[in-house]
Amino acid sequence: MSTVERDVDVYLDEDGNAAVARVVERTQLRLEDLFQDGELRLWEDTAGWSGFLRKETDDGDVVYYSVNRLEDGSSEEWIRKVRCGEKAVRDGIQKHIKDPEAGEAGQFVRRCSPP
């Protein structure tokens, strides 16, 4: 789900025969079901994936890990698995959405691509 706000300002030149329009759009995206089986895969290919893990502890707290996983068919191993906070997850999602290689719309791997 997304919403778009648009602001338009128009300026006429001194003789009123030309105009400059400044259009600013703000889009708000709601990304549902980010974590599937505790995994948020931001990038994935045949060699593995990278993103975040979300785990619930026995006392109900949520713990996040920044991860890079190798899955080359013969083995599955963590190249990197570092505990991080919620801010790192938010920053990772933001960076992914802004990444031009992700189509500037956030081509998430699992069911959370903005329209």
Short mmCIF file of C-alpha atoms in Angstrom, two decimals, residues 21-94:
data_model
loop_
_atom_site.label_atom_id
_atom_site.label_comp_id
_atom_site.label_asym_id
_atom_site.label_seq_id
_atom_site.Cartn_x
_atom_site.Cartn_y
_atom_site.Cartn_z
CA ALA A 21 6.95 24.58 -12.21
CA ARG A 22 8.49 22.80 -9.28
CA VAL A 23 6.80 19.46 -8.52
CA VAL A 24 7.67 17.60 -5.35
CA GLU A 25 6.20 14.17 -4.68
CA ARG A 26 6.34 12.31 -1.40
CA THR A 27 5.39 8.66 -1.37
CA GLN A 28 4.64 6.68 1.74
CA LEU A 29 4.98 2.92 1.37
CA ARG A 30 3.72 0.27 3.75
CA LEU A 31 5.77 -2.89 3.49
CA GLU A 32 3.95 -5.95 4.82
CA ASP A 33 5.34 -9.35 5.81
CA LEU A 34 8.97 -8.30 5.64
CA PHE A 35 10.28 -11.33 7.52
CA GLN A 36 9.40 -14.79 6.21
CA ASP A 37 10.47 -17.58 8.56
CA GLY A 38 12.48 -14.91 10.38
CA GLU A 39 14.40 -13.87 7.24
CA LEU A 40 14.36 -10.56 5.38
CA ARG A 41 16.25 -11.24 2.17
CA LEU A 42 17.26 -7.98 0.56
CA TRP A 43 19.48 -9.57 -2.11
CA GLU A 44 19.56 -13.14 -3.32
CA ASP A 45 21.24 -15.04 -6.12
CA THR A 46 22.38 -18.59 -6.81
CA ALA A 47 25.33 -18.19 -4.40
CA GLY A 48 23.25 -17.15 -1.39
CA TRP A 49 21.54 -14.14 0.15
CA SER A 50 22.03 -11.15 2.43
CA GLY A 51 19.67 -9.25 4.67
CA PHE A 52 18.45 -9.64 8.23
CA LEU A 53 17.24 -12.30 10.65
CA ARG A 54 14.58 -11.64 13.27
CA LYS A 55 14.45 -13.94 16.29
CA GLU A 56 12.21 -13.87 19.34
CA THR A 57 13.91 -14.76 22.61
CA ASP A 58 12.32 -16.93 25.31
CA ASP A 59 11.34 -13.81 27.27
CA GLY A 60 9.56 -12.26 24.26
CA ASP A 61 12.24 -9.78 23.19
CA VAL A 62 13.09 -9.42 19.50
CA VAL A 63 16.71 -9.71 18.36
CA TYR A 64 17.99 -8.81 14.87
CA TYR A 65 21.06 -10.02 12.98
CA SER A 66 22.65 -8.59 9.86
CA VAL A 67 23.54 -11.62 7.75
CA ASN A 68 25.18 -12.85 4.59
CA ARG A 69 24.62 -16.51 3.81
CA LEU A 70 26.41 -18.73 1.33
CA GLU A 71 24.21 -21.38 -0.28
CA ASP A 72 26.20 -22.75 -3.18
CA GLY A 73 24.46 -26.12 -3.41
CA SER A 74 27.19 -28.05 -1.65
CA SER A 75 27.10 -26.16 1.65
CA GLU A 76 25.14 -23.60 3.60
CA GLU A 77 27.10 -21.35 5.92
CA TRP A 78 27.00 -17.88 7.42
CA ILE A 79 29.60 -15.61 5.89
CA ARG A 80 28.49 -12.92 8.33
CA LYS A 81 25.99 -13.00 11.18
CA VAL A 82 26.24 -9.94 13.43
CA ARG A 83 23.69 -8.96 16.05
CA CYS A 84 22.28 -5.51 15.36
CA GLY A 85 19.48 -3.25 16.50
CA GLU A 86 16.21 -2.18 14.95
CA LYS A 87 17.89 0.97 13.60
CA ALA A 88 20.24 -1.15 11.47
CA VAL A 89 17.22 -2.95 9.98
CA ARG A 90 15.45 0.37 9.26
CA ASP A 91 18.66 1.78 7.72
CA GLY A 92 19.12 -1.37 5.62
CA ILE A 93 15.58 -1.17 4.24
CA GLN A 94 16.00 2.56 3.55
#
